[in-house]
Coordinates of N, CA, C and O in Angstrom, one line a residue:
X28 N 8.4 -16.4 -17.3 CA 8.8 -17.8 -17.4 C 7.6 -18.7 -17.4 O 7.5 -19.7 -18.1
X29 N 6.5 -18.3 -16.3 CA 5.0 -19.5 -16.8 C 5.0 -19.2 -18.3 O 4.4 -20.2 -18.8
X30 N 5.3 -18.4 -19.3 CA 4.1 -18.6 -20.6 C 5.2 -18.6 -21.6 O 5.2 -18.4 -22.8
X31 N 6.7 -19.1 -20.4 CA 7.7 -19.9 -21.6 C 7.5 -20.6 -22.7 O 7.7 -20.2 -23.9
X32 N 6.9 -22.1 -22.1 CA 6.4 -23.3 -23.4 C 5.4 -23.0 -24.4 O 5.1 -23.6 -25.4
X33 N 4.6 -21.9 -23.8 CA 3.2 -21.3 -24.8 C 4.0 -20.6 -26.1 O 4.7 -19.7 -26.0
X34 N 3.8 -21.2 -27.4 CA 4.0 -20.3 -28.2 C 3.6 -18.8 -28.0 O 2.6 -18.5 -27.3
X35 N 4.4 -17.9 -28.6 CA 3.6 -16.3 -28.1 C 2.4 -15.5 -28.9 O 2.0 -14.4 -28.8
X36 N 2.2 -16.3 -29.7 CA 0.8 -16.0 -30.2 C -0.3 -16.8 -29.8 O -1.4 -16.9 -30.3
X37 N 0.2 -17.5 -28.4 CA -0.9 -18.5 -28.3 C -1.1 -18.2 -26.6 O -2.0 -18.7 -25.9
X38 N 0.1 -17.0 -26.0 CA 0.1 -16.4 -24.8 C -1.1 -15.4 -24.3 O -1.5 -15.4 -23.1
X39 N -1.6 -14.8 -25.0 CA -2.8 -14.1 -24.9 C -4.2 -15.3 -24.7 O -4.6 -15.3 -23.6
X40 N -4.7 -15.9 -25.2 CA -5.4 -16.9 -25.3 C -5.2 -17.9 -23.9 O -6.1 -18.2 -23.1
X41 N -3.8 -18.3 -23.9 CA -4.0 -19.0 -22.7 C -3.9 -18.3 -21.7 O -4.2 -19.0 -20.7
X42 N -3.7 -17.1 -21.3 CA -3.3 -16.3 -20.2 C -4.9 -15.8 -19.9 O -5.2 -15.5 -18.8
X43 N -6.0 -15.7 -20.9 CA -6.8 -15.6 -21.1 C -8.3 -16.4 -20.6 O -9.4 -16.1 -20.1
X44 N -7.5 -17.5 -21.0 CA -8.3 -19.0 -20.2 C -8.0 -19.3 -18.5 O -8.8 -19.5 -17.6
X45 N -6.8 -19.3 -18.7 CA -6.6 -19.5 -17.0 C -7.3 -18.2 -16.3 O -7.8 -18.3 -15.2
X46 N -7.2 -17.2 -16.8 CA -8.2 -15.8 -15.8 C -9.3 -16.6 -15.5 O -9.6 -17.2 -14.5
X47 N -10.1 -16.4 -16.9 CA -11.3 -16.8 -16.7 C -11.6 -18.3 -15.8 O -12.8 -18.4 -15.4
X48 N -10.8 -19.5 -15.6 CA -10.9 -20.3 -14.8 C -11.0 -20.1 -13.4 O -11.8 -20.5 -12.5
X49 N -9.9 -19.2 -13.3 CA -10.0 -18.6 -11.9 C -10.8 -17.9 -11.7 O -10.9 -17.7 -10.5
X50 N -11.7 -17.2 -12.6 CA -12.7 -16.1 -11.9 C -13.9 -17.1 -11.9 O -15.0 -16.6 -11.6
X51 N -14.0 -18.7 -12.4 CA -14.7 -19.4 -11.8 C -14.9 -19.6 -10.8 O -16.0 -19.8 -10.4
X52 N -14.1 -19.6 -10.2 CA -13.8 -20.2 -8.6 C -13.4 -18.9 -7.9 O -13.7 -19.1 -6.7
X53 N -13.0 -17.9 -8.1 CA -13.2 -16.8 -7.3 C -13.3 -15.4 -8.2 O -12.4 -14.6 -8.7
X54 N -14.9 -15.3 -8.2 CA -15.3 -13.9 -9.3 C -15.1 -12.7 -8.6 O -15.5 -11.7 -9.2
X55 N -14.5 -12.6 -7.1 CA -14.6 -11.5 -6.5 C -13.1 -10.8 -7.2 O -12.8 -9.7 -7.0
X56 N -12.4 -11.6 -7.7 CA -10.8 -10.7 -8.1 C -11.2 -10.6 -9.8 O -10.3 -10.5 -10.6
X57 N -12.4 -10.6 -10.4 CA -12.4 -10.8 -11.9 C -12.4 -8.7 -12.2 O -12.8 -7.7 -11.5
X58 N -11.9 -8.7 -13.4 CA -12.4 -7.2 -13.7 C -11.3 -6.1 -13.0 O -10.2 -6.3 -12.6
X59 N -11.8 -5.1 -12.9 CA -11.5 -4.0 -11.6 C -11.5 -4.5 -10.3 O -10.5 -4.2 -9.6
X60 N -12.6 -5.1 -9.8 CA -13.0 -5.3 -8.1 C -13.4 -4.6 -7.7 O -13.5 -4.6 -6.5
X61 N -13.8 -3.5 -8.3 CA -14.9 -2.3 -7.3 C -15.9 -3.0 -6.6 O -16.0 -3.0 -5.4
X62 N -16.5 -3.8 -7.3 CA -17.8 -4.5 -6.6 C -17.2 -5.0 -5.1 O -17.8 -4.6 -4.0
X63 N -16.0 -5.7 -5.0 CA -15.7 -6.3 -4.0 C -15.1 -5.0 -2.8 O -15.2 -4.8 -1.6
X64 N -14.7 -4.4 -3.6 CA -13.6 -2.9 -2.8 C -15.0 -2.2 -2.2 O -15.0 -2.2 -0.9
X65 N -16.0 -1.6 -2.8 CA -16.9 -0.9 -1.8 C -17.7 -1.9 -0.7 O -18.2 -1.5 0.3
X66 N -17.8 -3.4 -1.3 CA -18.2 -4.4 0.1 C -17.0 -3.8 1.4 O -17.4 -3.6 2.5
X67 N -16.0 -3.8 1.3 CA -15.2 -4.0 1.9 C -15.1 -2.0 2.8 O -15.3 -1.7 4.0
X68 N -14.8 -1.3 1.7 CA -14.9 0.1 2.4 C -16.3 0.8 2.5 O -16.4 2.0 2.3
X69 N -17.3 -0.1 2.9 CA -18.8 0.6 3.0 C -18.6 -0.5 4.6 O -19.3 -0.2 5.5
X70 N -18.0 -1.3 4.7 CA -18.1 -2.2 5.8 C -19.4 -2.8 5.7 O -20.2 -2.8 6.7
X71 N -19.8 -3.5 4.2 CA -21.3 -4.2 4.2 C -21.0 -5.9 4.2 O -21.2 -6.7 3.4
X72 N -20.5 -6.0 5.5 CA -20.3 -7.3 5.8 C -19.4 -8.3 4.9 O -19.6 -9.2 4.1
X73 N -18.0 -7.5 5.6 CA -17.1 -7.9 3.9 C -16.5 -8.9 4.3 O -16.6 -9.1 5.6
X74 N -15.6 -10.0 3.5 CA -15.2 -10.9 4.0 C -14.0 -11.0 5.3 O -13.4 -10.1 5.8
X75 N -14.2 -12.7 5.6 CA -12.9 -12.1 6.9 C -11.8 -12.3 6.4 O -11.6 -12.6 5.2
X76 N -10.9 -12.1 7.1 CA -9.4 -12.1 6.6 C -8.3 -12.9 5.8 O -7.3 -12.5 5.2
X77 N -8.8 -14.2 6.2 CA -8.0 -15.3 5.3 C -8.9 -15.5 4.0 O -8.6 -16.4 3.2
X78 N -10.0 -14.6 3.9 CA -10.4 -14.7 2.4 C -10.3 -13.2 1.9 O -11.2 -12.9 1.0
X79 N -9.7 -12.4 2.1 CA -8.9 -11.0 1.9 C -7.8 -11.3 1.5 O -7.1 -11.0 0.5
X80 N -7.5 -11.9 2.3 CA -5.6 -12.3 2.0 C -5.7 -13.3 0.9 O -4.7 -13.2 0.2
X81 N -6.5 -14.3 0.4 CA -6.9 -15.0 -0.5 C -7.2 -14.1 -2.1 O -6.5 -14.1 -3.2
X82 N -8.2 -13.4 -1.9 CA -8.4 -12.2 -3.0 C -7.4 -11.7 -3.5 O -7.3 -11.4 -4.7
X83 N -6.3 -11.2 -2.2 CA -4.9 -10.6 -2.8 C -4.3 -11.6 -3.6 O -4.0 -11.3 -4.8
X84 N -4.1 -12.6 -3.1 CA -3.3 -13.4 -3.6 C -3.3 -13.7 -5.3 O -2.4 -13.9 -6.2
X85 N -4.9 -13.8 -5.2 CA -5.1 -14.6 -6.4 C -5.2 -13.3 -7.6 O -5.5 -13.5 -8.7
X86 N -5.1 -12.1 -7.0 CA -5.3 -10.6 -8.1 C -3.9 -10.9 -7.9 O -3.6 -11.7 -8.7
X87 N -3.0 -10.7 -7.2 CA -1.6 -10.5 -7.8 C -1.2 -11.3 -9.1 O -0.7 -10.9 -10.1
X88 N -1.8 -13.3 -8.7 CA -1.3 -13.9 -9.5 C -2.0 -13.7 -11.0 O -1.3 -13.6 -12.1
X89 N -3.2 -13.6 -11.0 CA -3.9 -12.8 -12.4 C -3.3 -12.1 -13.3 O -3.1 -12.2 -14.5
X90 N -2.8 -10.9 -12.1 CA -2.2 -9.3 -12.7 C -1.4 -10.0 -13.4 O -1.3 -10.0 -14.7
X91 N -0.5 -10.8 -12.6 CA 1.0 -10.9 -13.3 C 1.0 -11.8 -14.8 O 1.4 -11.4 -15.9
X92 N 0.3 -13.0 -14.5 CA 0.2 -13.4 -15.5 C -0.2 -13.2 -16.8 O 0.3 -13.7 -17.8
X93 N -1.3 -12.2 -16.8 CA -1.6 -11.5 -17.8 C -0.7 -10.6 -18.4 O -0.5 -10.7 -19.6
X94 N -0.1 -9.7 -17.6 CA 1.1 -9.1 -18.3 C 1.9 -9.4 -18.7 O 2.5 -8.8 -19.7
X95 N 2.2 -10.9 -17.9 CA 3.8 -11.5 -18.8 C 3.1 -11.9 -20.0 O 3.8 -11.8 -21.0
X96 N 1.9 -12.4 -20.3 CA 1.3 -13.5 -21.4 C 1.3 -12.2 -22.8 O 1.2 -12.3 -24.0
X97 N 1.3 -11.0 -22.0 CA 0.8 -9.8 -23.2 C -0.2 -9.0 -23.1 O -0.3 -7.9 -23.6
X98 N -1.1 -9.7 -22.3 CA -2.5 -9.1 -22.3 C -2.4 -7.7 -21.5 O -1.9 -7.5 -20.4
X99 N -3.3 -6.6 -22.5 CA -3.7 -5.4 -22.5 C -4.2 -5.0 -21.1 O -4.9 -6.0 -20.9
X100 N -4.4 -4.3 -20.0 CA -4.9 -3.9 -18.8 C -4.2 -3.2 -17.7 O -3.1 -3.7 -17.4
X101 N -4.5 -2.2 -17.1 CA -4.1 -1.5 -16.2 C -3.8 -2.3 -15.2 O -4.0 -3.5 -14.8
X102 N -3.0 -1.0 -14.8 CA -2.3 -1.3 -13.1 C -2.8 -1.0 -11.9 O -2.4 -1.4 -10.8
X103 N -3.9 0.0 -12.2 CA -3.9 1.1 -10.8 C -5.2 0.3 -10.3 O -5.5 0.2 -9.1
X104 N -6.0 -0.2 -11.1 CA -7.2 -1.0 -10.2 C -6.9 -2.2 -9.5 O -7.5 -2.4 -8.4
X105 N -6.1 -2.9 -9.9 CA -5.3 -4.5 -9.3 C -4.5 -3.9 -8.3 O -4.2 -4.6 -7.4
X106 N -4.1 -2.5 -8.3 CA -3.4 -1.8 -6.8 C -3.8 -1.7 -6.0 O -3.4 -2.2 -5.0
X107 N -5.2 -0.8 -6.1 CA -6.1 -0.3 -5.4 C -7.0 -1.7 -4.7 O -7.2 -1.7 -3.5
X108 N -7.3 -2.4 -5.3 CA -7.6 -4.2 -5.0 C -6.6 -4.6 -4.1 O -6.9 -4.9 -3.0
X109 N -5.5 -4.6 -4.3 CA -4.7 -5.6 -3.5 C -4.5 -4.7 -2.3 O -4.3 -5.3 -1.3
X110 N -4.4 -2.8 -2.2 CA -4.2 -2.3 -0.8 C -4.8 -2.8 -0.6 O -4.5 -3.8 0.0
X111 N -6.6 -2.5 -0.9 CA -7.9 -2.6 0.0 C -7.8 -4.0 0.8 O -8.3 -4.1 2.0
X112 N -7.3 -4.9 0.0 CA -8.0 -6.6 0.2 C -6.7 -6.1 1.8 O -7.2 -5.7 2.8
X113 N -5.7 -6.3 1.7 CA -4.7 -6.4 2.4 C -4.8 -5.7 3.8 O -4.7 -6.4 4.8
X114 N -4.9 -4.2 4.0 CA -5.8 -3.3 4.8 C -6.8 -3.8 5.2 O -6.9 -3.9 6.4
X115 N -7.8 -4.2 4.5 CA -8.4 -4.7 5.5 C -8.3 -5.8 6.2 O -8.6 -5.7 7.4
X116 N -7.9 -7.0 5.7 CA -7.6 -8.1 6.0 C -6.4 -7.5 7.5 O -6.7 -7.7 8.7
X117 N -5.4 -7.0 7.3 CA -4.7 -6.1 9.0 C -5.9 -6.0 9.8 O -6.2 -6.6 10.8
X118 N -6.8 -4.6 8.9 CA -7.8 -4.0 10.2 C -8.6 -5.1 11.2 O -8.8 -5.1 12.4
X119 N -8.9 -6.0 10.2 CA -9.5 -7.1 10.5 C -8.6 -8.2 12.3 O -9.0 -8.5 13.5
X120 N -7.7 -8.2 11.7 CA -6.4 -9.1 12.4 C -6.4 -8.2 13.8 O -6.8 -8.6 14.9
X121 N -5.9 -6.7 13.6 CA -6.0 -5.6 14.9 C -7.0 -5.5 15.4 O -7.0 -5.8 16.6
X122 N -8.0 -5.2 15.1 CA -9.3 -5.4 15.4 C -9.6 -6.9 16.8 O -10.1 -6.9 18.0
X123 N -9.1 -7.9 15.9 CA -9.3 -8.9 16.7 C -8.2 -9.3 17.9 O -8.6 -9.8 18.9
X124 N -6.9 -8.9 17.6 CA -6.2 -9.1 18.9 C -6.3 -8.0 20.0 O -6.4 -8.4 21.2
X125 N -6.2 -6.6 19.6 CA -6.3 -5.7 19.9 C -7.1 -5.1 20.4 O -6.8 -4.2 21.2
X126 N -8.7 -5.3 20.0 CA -9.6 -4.7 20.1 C -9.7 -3.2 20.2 O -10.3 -2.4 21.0
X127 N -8.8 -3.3 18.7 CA -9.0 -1.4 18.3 C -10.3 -1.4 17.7 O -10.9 -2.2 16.9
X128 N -10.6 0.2 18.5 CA -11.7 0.3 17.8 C -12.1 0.9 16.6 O -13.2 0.9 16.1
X129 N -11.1 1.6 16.2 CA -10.8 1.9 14.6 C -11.5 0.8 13.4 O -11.1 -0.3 13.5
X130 N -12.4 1.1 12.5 CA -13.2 0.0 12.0 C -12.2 0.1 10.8 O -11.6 1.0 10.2
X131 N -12.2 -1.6 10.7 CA -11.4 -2.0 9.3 C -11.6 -1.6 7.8 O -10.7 -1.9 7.0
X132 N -13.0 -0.7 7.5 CA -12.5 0.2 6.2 C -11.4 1.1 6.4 O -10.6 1.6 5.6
X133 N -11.3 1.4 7.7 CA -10.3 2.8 7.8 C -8.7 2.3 7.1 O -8.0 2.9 6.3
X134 N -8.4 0.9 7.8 CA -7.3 0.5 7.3 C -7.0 -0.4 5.9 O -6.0 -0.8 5.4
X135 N -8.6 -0.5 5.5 CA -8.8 -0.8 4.1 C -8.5 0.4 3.1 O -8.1 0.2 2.0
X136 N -8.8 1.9 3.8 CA -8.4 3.2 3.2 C -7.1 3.3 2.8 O -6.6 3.4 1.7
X137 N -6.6 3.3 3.9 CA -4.8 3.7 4.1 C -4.2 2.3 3.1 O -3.2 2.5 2.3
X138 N -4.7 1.3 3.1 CA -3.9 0.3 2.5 C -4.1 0.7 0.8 O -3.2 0.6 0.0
X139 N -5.4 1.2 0.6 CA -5.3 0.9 -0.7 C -4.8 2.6 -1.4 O -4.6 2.8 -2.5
X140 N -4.9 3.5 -0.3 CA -4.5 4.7 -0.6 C -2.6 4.3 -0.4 O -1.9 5.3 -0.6
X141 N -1.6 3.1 -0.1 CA -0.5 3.0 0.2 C 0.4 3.0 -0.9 O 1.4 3.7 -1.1
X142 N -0.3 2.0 -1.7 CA 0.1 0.9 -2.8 C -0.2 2.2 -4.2 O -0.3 1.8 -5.4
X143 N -0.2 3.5 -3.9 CA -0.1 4.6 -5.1 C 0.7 5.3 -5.0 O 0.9 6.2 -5.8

């Protein structure tokens, strides 16, 4: 329903444009996200939680849009992104109320090992 009013030869192009605007403003969800996913499961000082939960958010809304607009691209790296971002962003949360000592790639593992 967003790429309703877009003519549909004109849905790839704009679904196309809005990515790329958004990977202005947040290049860590552009592409695959490996780059961001081994920050996160090497534990090399990865972001904190409400910018995990942010990363999710904004790869869900990408994924989707692109698919409905037509555009060509897999599923299983935008999965594996959205466990990780999510798992960690938990490990993160437990970590801090809890003071488990289980380190937050572990539950960056299990999250993005969930979502398959």
């Amino acid at each position: 329903r967003l790429w309703a009013p877009v003519p549909p030869s004109a849905r790839p192009a704009a679904a196309g444009a809005a990515c790329g605007l958004v990977g202005v403003l947040v290049p860590q969800v552009l592409f695959n996200g490996y780059a961001t996913l081994n920050t996160i499961l090497a534990d090399a000082h990865p972001p904190d939680a409400p910018t995990l939960l942010l990363y999710a958010a904004v790869k869900i809304l990408t994924t989707a849009s692109s698919r409905a607009a037509g555009l060509v691209g897999g599923l299983f790296a935008p999965a594996l992104f959205l466990g990780a971002t999510a798992g960690g962003a938990y490990g993160q949360l437990v970590a801090g109320l809890a003071g488990d000592p289980v380190a937050a790639p572990a539950y960056a593992s299990v999250g993005a090992a969930s979502v398959l």
